[in-house]
Amino acid sequence: MLDYPTLKIIWWLLVGVLLIGFAIMDGHDMGVGTLLPFVGKTDDERRVVINSVGMHWEGNQVWFITGGGAIFAAWPLIYATAFSGFYWAMMAALWALFFRPVGFKYRSLLKDAQWRRSWDWGLFVGGFVPPVIFGVAFGNLLQGVPFHFNELLMVSYTGSFWELLNPFALLAGIVSSAMITLQGAVYLAHRTEGAIQRRAGTAALWSAVLMVLGFVGAGLWLRYGNILGYAITSVVDPAALPNPLGKTVERNADGWWINYAKQPLLWLLPLLGIAGALLAAVLTRAGRTLTAFVLSSLAIVGVIGTAGAAMFPFLMPSSSHPDASLTVWDSVSSHLTLGVMFWATLIFMPLIIFYTGWAYRVMRGKITVEQIRANDHSAY
């Protein structure tokens, strides 16, 4: 079996892969939902938009469910603390997600125009709200979350829901929403043609510009604003058993930039996020949609990777008691648990990727208004 410190790093990487996979795969479903009321001008056009993701969205939920399960199993303290501090935010995201399965299943059951418009806006809520909330959560992580532990490691959260909606976190929410909308716009342009494709290309351009401006703005705010980073100042034993109270942490202006100073190659991550988004938008407008989708996916890797590299080894910093901050080294499960999960992941993740690729290959191709009209009794 792999040693404990190695497994801790591996699971930091694997959870990152699951989050990125969720943003890429379920993200383009959400992005399409966000664009639904705007790129589809008629009922037939909106059915084209819905059918572009209708066959895949349920399968893509696997990334979301697996990511949540992995956090619960690999980082139980993170799971418990996050649901204490972000409880109402998590509930809001889940309530918004409820609109997706119901909207997909119920929208086309009646031919009433008002009925269908209502579910179109429900699908918009299900696509727009969760990425904003997830971005706001990341924005709060970068600032620190007010929580602490007692001697029995029982967590207490001292903040409120409204404190989560601070200006920097809202900016992070805008970046997240624009990133997911870009992914959906590029995918939609790849699966459609004509007027819908042109509108999706325009949406991709504006989303990319908004994402890049917000991403760069957030970085400058972190560097030159009043947001302090975190740094461990005591000796850390990577092989030690989990104990979030066994270290000393200080806050300083350079905390989130230490890793970039030590490893300059990490600057490729934000460059990938910026360049990938802008090139994806340009190529979408030029009709090279498959390459654009790859680039928009790489932009997601760059943005999420930028945040992860900046925070490492921190996972959930504490603003009220910095020494209680949760890190890769002290918030994980046992050696045995991480080892068993690693081998299970090594077996099942390739199967999920293979099946997903096969499904997309079988159901590839353009979706047109003519097809929708010829199959008026289809599920969507």
Coordinates of C-alpha atoms in Angstrom, one line a residue:
M1 CA 0.0 0.0 0.0
L2 CA 1.2 3.5 -0.7
D3 CA 2.4 5.5 2.3
Y4 CA 0.2 7.9 4.2
P5 CA 1.7 11.2 3.0
T6 CA 1.6 10.1 -0.7
L7 CA -2.1 9.1 -0.3
K8 CA -2.9 12.5 1.2
I9 CA -1.4 14.2 -1.9
I10 CA -3.1 11.8 -4.3
W11 CA -6.5 12.5 -2.8
W12 CA -6.0 16.2 -3.0
L13 CA -5.3 15.7 -6.7
L14 CA -8.2 13.2 -7.2
V15 CA -10.8 15.5 -5.5
G16 CA -9.5 18.3 -7.7
V17 CA -10.0 16.1 -10.8
L18 CA -13.5 15.3 -9.7
L19 CA -14.3 19.0 -9.2
I20 CA -12.8 19.8 -12.6
G21 CA -14.7 16.9 -14.2
F22 CA -17.9 18.2 -12.6
A23 CA -17.3 21.7 -13.9
I24 CA -16.5 20.5 -17.4
M25 CA -19.2 17.8 -17.8
D26 CA -22.1 18.9 -15.7
G27 CA -21.0 22.5 -16.2
H28 CA -21.9 22.5 -19.9
D29 CA -25.3 21.2 -19.0
M30 CA -25.7 24.1 -16.5
G31 CA -24.3 26.6 -19.0
V32 CA -26.9 25.5 -21.6
G33 CA -29.6 25.9 -19.0
T34 CA -28.4 29.4 -18.3
L35 CA -28.6 30.3 -22.0
L36 CA -31.9 28.6 -22.7
P37 CA -34.2 31.6 -22.4
F38 CA -31.9 33.8 -24.4
V39 CA -30.6 31.7 -27.4
G40 CA -33.9 30.0 -28.1
K41 CA -36.4 32.5 -29.5
T42 CA -39.2 30.1 -30.4
D43 CA -40.5 26.9 -28.7
D44 CA -38.8 24.7 -31.4
E45 CA -35.5 26.5 -30.9
R46 CA -35.7 26.0 -27.1
R47 CA -36.4 22.3 -27.6
V48 CA -33.3 22.1 -29.8
V49 CA -31.3 23.7 -26.9
I50 CA -32.8 21.3 -24.3
N51 CA -32.2 18.3 -26.5
S52 CA -28.6 19.2 -26.9
V53 CA -28.0 18.1 -23.3
G54 CA -31.2 16.1 -22.7
M55 CA -29.6 12.7 -23.3
H56 CA -26.5 13.3 -21.1
W57 CA -27.3 15.5 -18.1
E58 CA -28.3 12.7 -15.8
G59 CA -25.1 10.8 -16.5
N60 CA -23.1 13.9 -15.9
Q61 CA -24.5 14.2 -12.4
V62 CA -22.2 11.3 -11.6
W63 CA -19.3 13.8 -11.3
F64 CA -21.3 15.9 -8.8
I65 CA -22.4 12.9 -6.7
T66 CA -18.9 11.3 -6.8
G67 CA -17.2 14.5 -5.9
G68 CA -19.4 15.0 -2.8
G69 CA -18.9 11.4 -1.8
A70 CA -15.2 11.7 -2.2
I71 CA -15.0 14.7 0.0
F72 CA -17.1 13.0 2.6
A73 CA -14.9 9.9 2.6
A74 CA -11.5 11.4 2.1
W75 CA -11.9 14.7 4.1
P76 CA -14.6 14.1 6.7
L77 CA -13.7 17.2 8.7
I78 CA -14.0 19.3 5.6
Y79 CA -17.4 17.8 4.8
A80 CA -18.7 18.4 8.4
T81 CA -17.3 21.9 8.7
A82 CA -18.4 23.1 5.2
F83 CA -22.0 21.9 5.9
S84 CA -22.0 23.8 9.2
G85 CA -20.7 27.0 7.7
F86 CA -22.2 26.9 4.2
Y87 CA -25.5 25.1 5.2
W88 CA -28.0 27.6 3.8
A89 CA -25.8 28.2 0.7
M90 CA -25.7 24.4 0.1
M91 CA -29.4 24.2 0.5
A92 CA -30.0 27.0 -1.9
A93 CA -27.8 25.2 -4.5
L94 CA -29.7 22.0 -4.0
W95 CA -33.1 23.8 -4.2
A96 CA -32.0 25.3 -7.5
L97 CA -30.8 21.9 -8.8
F98 CA -34.3 20.5 -8.1
F99 CA -35.6 22.5 -11.1
R100 CA -33.4 20.6 -13.5
P101 CA -34.9 17.0 -13.4
V102 CA -38.4 18.4 -13.0
G103 CA -37.9 20.9 -15.8
F104 CA -36.5 18.3 -18.2
K105 CA -39.2 15.8 -17.5
Y106 CA -42.3 18.1 -17.3
R107 CA -41.6 20.9 -19.8
S108 CA -42.9 19.1 -22.9
L109 CA -45.8 17.3 -21.3
L110 CA -48.1 20.1 -22.2
K111 CA -48.2 22.3 -25.3
D112 CA -49.3 25.3 -23.3
A113 CA -46.9 28.2 -24.0
Q114 CA -47.0 29.6 -20.5
W115 CA -46.4 26.2 -19.0
R116 CA -43.3 25.7 -21.2
R117 CA -42.0 29.3 -20.5
S118 CA -42.2 28.7 -16.8
W119 CA -40.2 25.5 -17.0
D120 CA -37.6 27.3 -19.3
W121 CA -37.0 29.8 -16.5
G122 CA -36.9 26.9 -14.0
L123 CA -34.1 25.3 -16.0
F124 CA -32.4 28.7 -16.1
V125 CA -32.5 28.9 -12.3
G126 CA -31.1 25.3 -12.1
G127 CA -28.3 26.2 -14.4
F128 CA -27.4 29.7 -13.2
V129 CA -27.7 29.6 -9.4
P130 CA -25.5 26.6 -8.5
P131 CA -22.3 27.9 -10.3
V132 CA -22.7 31.3 -8.6
I133 CA -23.1 29.7 -5.2
F134 CA -20.1 27.4 -5.8
G135 CA -18.0 30.4 -6.8
V136 CA -19.1 32.4 -3.8
A137 CA -18.0 29.4 -1.6
F138 CA -14.5 29.4 -3.2
G139 CA -14.3 33.2 -2.7
N140 CA -15.0 32.7 1.0
L141 CA -12.4 29.9 1.3
L142 CA -9.8 32.3 -0.1
Q143 CA -10.7 34.8 2.6
G144 CA -11.1 32.3 5.4
V145 CA -14.2 31.0 7.1
P146 CA -15.0 31.8 10.7
F147 CA -15.0 28.5 12.5
H148 CA -13.1 26.8 15.3
F149 CA -12.9 23.5 17.1
N150 CA -13.1 22.6 20.8
E151 CA -10.9 20.1 22.5
L152 CA -13.2 17.3 21.3
L153 CA -12.9 18.5 17.7
M154 CA -16.5 19.6 17.7
V155 CA -16.8 22.5 15.2
S156 CA -18.5 25.8 15.8
Y157 CA -19.3 28.2 13.0
T158 CA -19.5 31.9 14.1
G159 CA -20.5 33.6 10.8
S160 CA -23.9 34.1 9.1
F161 CA -25.3 33.4 5.7
W162 CA -25.3 37.1 4.7
E163 CA -21.6 37.4 5.6
L164 CA -20.9 34.9 2.8
L165 CA -22.3 37.4 0.3
N166 CA -19.3 39.8 0.6
P167 CA -18.0 41.7 -2.5
F168 CA -15.0 39.5 -3.2
A169 CA -17.0 36.3 -2.9
L170 CA -19.7 37.7 -5.2
L171 CA -16.9 38.5 -7.8
A172 CA -15.8 34.9 -7.5
G173 CA -19.4 33.9 -8.1
I174 CA -19.4 36.0 -11.3
V175 CA -16.2 34.3 -12.5
S176 CA -17.7 30.9 -11.8
S177 CA -21.0 31.7 -13.6
A178 CA -19.2 33.1 -16.6
M179 CA -16.9 30.1 -16.8
I180 CA -19.8 27.7 -16.8
T181 CA -21.8 29.8 -19.2
L182 CA -18.9 29.8 -21.6
Q183 CA -18.6 26.0 -21.4
G184 CA -22.3 25.7 -22.2
A185 CA -22.2 28.2 -25.0
V186 CA -19.3 26.4 -26.7
Y187 CA -21.0 23.1 -26.3
L188 CA -24.3 24.4 -27.7
A189 CA -22.5 25.9 -30.7
H190 CA -21.0 22.5 -31.4
R191 CA -24.3 20.7 -31.3
T192 CA -26.5 23.2 -33.2
E193 CA -26.4 25.2 -36.4
G194 CA -27.9 28.4 -37.9
A195 CA -29.4 31.1 -35.7
I196 CA -28.9 29.2 -32.4
Q197 CA -25.3 28.5 -33.2
R198 CA -24.7 32.2 -33.9
R199 CA -26.3 33.3 -30.7
A200 CA -24.3 30.7 -28.8
G201 CA -21.1 32.1 -30.4
T202 CA -22.0 35.6 -29.2
A203 CA -22.8 34.3 -25.7
A204 CA -19.4 32.5 -25.7
L205 CA -17.6 35.8 -26.5
W206 CA -19.3 37.8 -23.8
S207 CA -18.9 35.1 -21.2
A208 CA -15.2 34.7 -22.0
V209 CA -14.6 38.4 -21.7
L210 CA -16.6 38.6 -18.4
M211 CA -14.8 35.5 -17.0
V212 CA -11.3 36.9 -17.9
L213 CA -12.0 40.3 -16.5
G214 CA -13.4 38.9 -13.3
F215 CA -10.6 36.3 -13.0
V216 CA -7.8 38.9 -13.4
G217 CA -9.7 41.4 -11.1
A218 CA -10.0 38.7 -8.4
G219 CA -6.3 38.0 -8.7
L220 CA -5.4 41.7 -8.4
W221 CA -7.7 42.0 -5.4
L222 CA -6.0 39.1 -3.7
R223 CA -2.6 40.5 -4.3
Y224 CA -3.1 44.2 -3.7
G225 CA -6.3 44.4 -1.7
N226 CA -6.8 43.8 2.0
I227 CA -7.3 40.0 1.8
L228 CA -4.6 38.1 3.8
G229 CA -3.4 34.6 2.9
Y230 CA -2.4 31.8 5.2
A231 CA 1.0 30.1 5.9
I232 CA 1.9 27.3 8.3
T233 CA 4.8 28.4 10.5
S234 CA 5.3 25.3 12.6
V235 CA 6.8 22.0 11.6
V236 CA 4.4 19.6 9.9
D237 CA 4.7 15.8 9.9
P238 CA 2.9 14.7 6.7
A239 CA 2.6 11.1 8.1
A240 CA 0.9 12.2 11.4
L241 CA -2.6 11.2 12.3
P242 CA -5.2 13.9 11.6
N243 CA -5.2 16.7 14.2
P244 CA -6.2 20.2 13.0
L245 CA -5.1 21.8 16.3
G246 CA -1.5 20.6 16.1
K247 CA 0.0 23.4 14.1
T248 CA 0.6 27.1 14.1
V249 CA -0.7 29.3 11.3
E250 CA -0.2 33.0 10.6
R251 CA -2.0 35.3 8.2
N252 CA 0.0 37.6 5.9
A253 CA -0.3 39.3 2.5
D254 CA 2.0 36.8 0.8
G255 CA 0.2 33.7 2.0
W256 CA -1.5 32.8 -1.3
W257 CA 1.5 33.6 -3.3
I258 CA 4.1 31.5 -1.6
N259 CA 3.6 28.5 -3.8
Y260 CA 3.9 30.6 -7.0
A261 CA 7.1 32.1 -5.7
K262 CA 8.6 28.6 -5.0
Q263 CA 7.3 27.1 -8.3
P264 CA 7.1 29.7 -11.1
L265 CA 5.7 27.0 -13.5
L266 CA 2.4 27.3 -11.6
W267 CA 1.9 30.6 -13.4
L268 CA 1.0 28.5 -16.4
L269 CA -2.4 27.7 -14.7
P270 CA -3.8 31.3 -14.7
L271 CA -2.4 31.8 -18.2
L272 CA -4.2 28.7 -19.3
G273 CA -7.4 30.0 -17.8
I274 CA -7.2 33.3 -19.6
A275 CA -5.8 32.1 -22.9
G276 CA -8.1 29.1 -23.0
A277 CA -11.3 31.1 -22.5
L278 CA -10.4 33.8 -25.0
L279 CA -9.3 31.3 -27.7
A280 CA -12.4 29.2 -27.1
A281 CA -14.6 32.2 -27.8
V282 CA -12.7 33.2 -30.9
L283 CA -12.7 29.6 -32.3
T284 CA -16.4 29.2 -31.5
R285 CA -17.2 32.3 -33.6
A286 CA -15.0 30.9 -36.4
G287 CA -16.9 27.6 -36.4
R288 CA -14.2 25.4 -34.9
T289 CA -16.4 24.3 -32.1
L290 CA -14.8 21.0 -31.0
T291 CA -11.4 22.6 -30.6
A292 CA -13.1 25.5 -28.8
F293 CA -14.7 23.0 -26.4
V294 CA -11.3 21.5 -25.5
L295 CA -9.9 25.0 -24.9
S296 CA -12.8 26.1 -22.7
S297 CA -12.4 22.8 -20.7
L298 CA -8.7 23.7 -20.3
A299 CA -9.7 27.1 -19.1
I300 CA -11.7 25.5 -16.4
V301 CA -8.6 23.4 -15.4
G302 CA -6.6 26.7 -15.3
V303 CA -9.1 28.6 -13.1
I304 CA -9.7 25.8 -10.6
G305 CA -6.1 24.8 -10.7
T306 CA -5.0 28.4 -9.9
A307 CA -7.1 28.5 -6.8
G308 CA -6.0 25.0 -5.7
A309 CA -2.3 25.8 -6.2
A310 CA -2.6 29.1 -4.3
M311 CA -4.2 27.5 -1.3
F312 CA -2.2 24.3 -1.0
P313 CA -1.9 22.7 1.5
F314 CA -4.9 24.6 2.9
L315 CA -8.4 23.3 2.2
M316 CA -10.6 25.4 4.5
P317 CA -8.8 28.2 6.3
S318 CA -10.2 29.6 9.5
S319 CA -10.4 33.4 9.7
S320 CA -11.4 33.4 13.4
H321 CA -8.8 30.8 14.6
P322 CA -6.1 30.4 11.9
D323 CA -4.5 27.5 13.9
A324 CA -7.7 25.5 13.4
S325 CA -7.5 25.8 9.6
L326 CA -8.0 22.5 7.8
T327 CA -5.2 21.3 5.5
V328 CA -4.3 18.3 3.3
W329 CA -2.3 16.9 6.2
D330 CA -4.7 17.1 9.1
S331 CA -8.3 16.7 7.8
V332 CA -8.2 13.4 6.1
S333 CA -9.4 9.9 6.8
S334 CA -7.3 7.0 7.9
H335 CA -4.5 5.5 5.9
L336 CA -6.6 2.3 5.3
T337 CA -9.6 4.3 4.1
L338 CA -7.6 6.4 1.7
G339 CA -5.8 3.3 0.4
V340 CA -9.0 1.3 -0.3
M341 CA -10.7 4.3 -1.9
F342 CA -7.6 4.9 -4.1
W343 CA -7.7 1.4 -5.6
A344 CA -11.5 1.5 -6.0
T345 CA -11.1 4.8 -7.9
L346 CA -8.3 3.4 -10.0
I347 CA -10.7 0.7 -11.2
F348 CA -14.0 2.6 -11.6
M349 CA -13.0 6.0 -12.8
P350 CA -11.6 4.7 -16.1
L351 CA -14.9 2.9 -16.6
I352 CA -16.9 6.0 -16.0
I353 CA -14.7 8.0 -18.5
F354 CA -15.0 5.2 -21.1
Y355 CA -18.8 4.9 -20.7
T356 CA -19.2 8.7 -20.9
G357 CA -17.1 8.9 -24.0
W358 CA -19.0 6.1 -25.6
A359 CA -22.3 7.7 -24.9
Y360 CA -21.3 11.0 -26.4
R361 CA -19.9 9.3 -29.5
V362 CA -23.1 7.3 -30.1
M363 CA -25.3 10.4 -29.7
R364 CA -23.0 12.9 -31.5
G365 CA -24.2 15.1 -34.3
K366 CA -26.1 18.3 -34.9
I367 CA -29.6 18.9 -33.5
T368 CA -31.8 20.9 -35.8
V369 CA -35.3 22.4 -35.7
E370 CA -36.3 20.1 -38.5
Q371 CA -35.4 17.1 -36.4
I372 CA -37.4 18.4 -33.5
R373 CA -40.5 19.0 -35.7
A374 CA -40.2 15.5 -37.2
N375 CA -40.0 14.0 -33.7
D376 CA -42.7 16.0 -31.9
H377 CA -43.4 13.3 -29.4
S378 CA -39.9 13.0 -28.1
A379 CA -39.2 13.2 -24.4
Y380 CA -37.9 16.8 -24.6

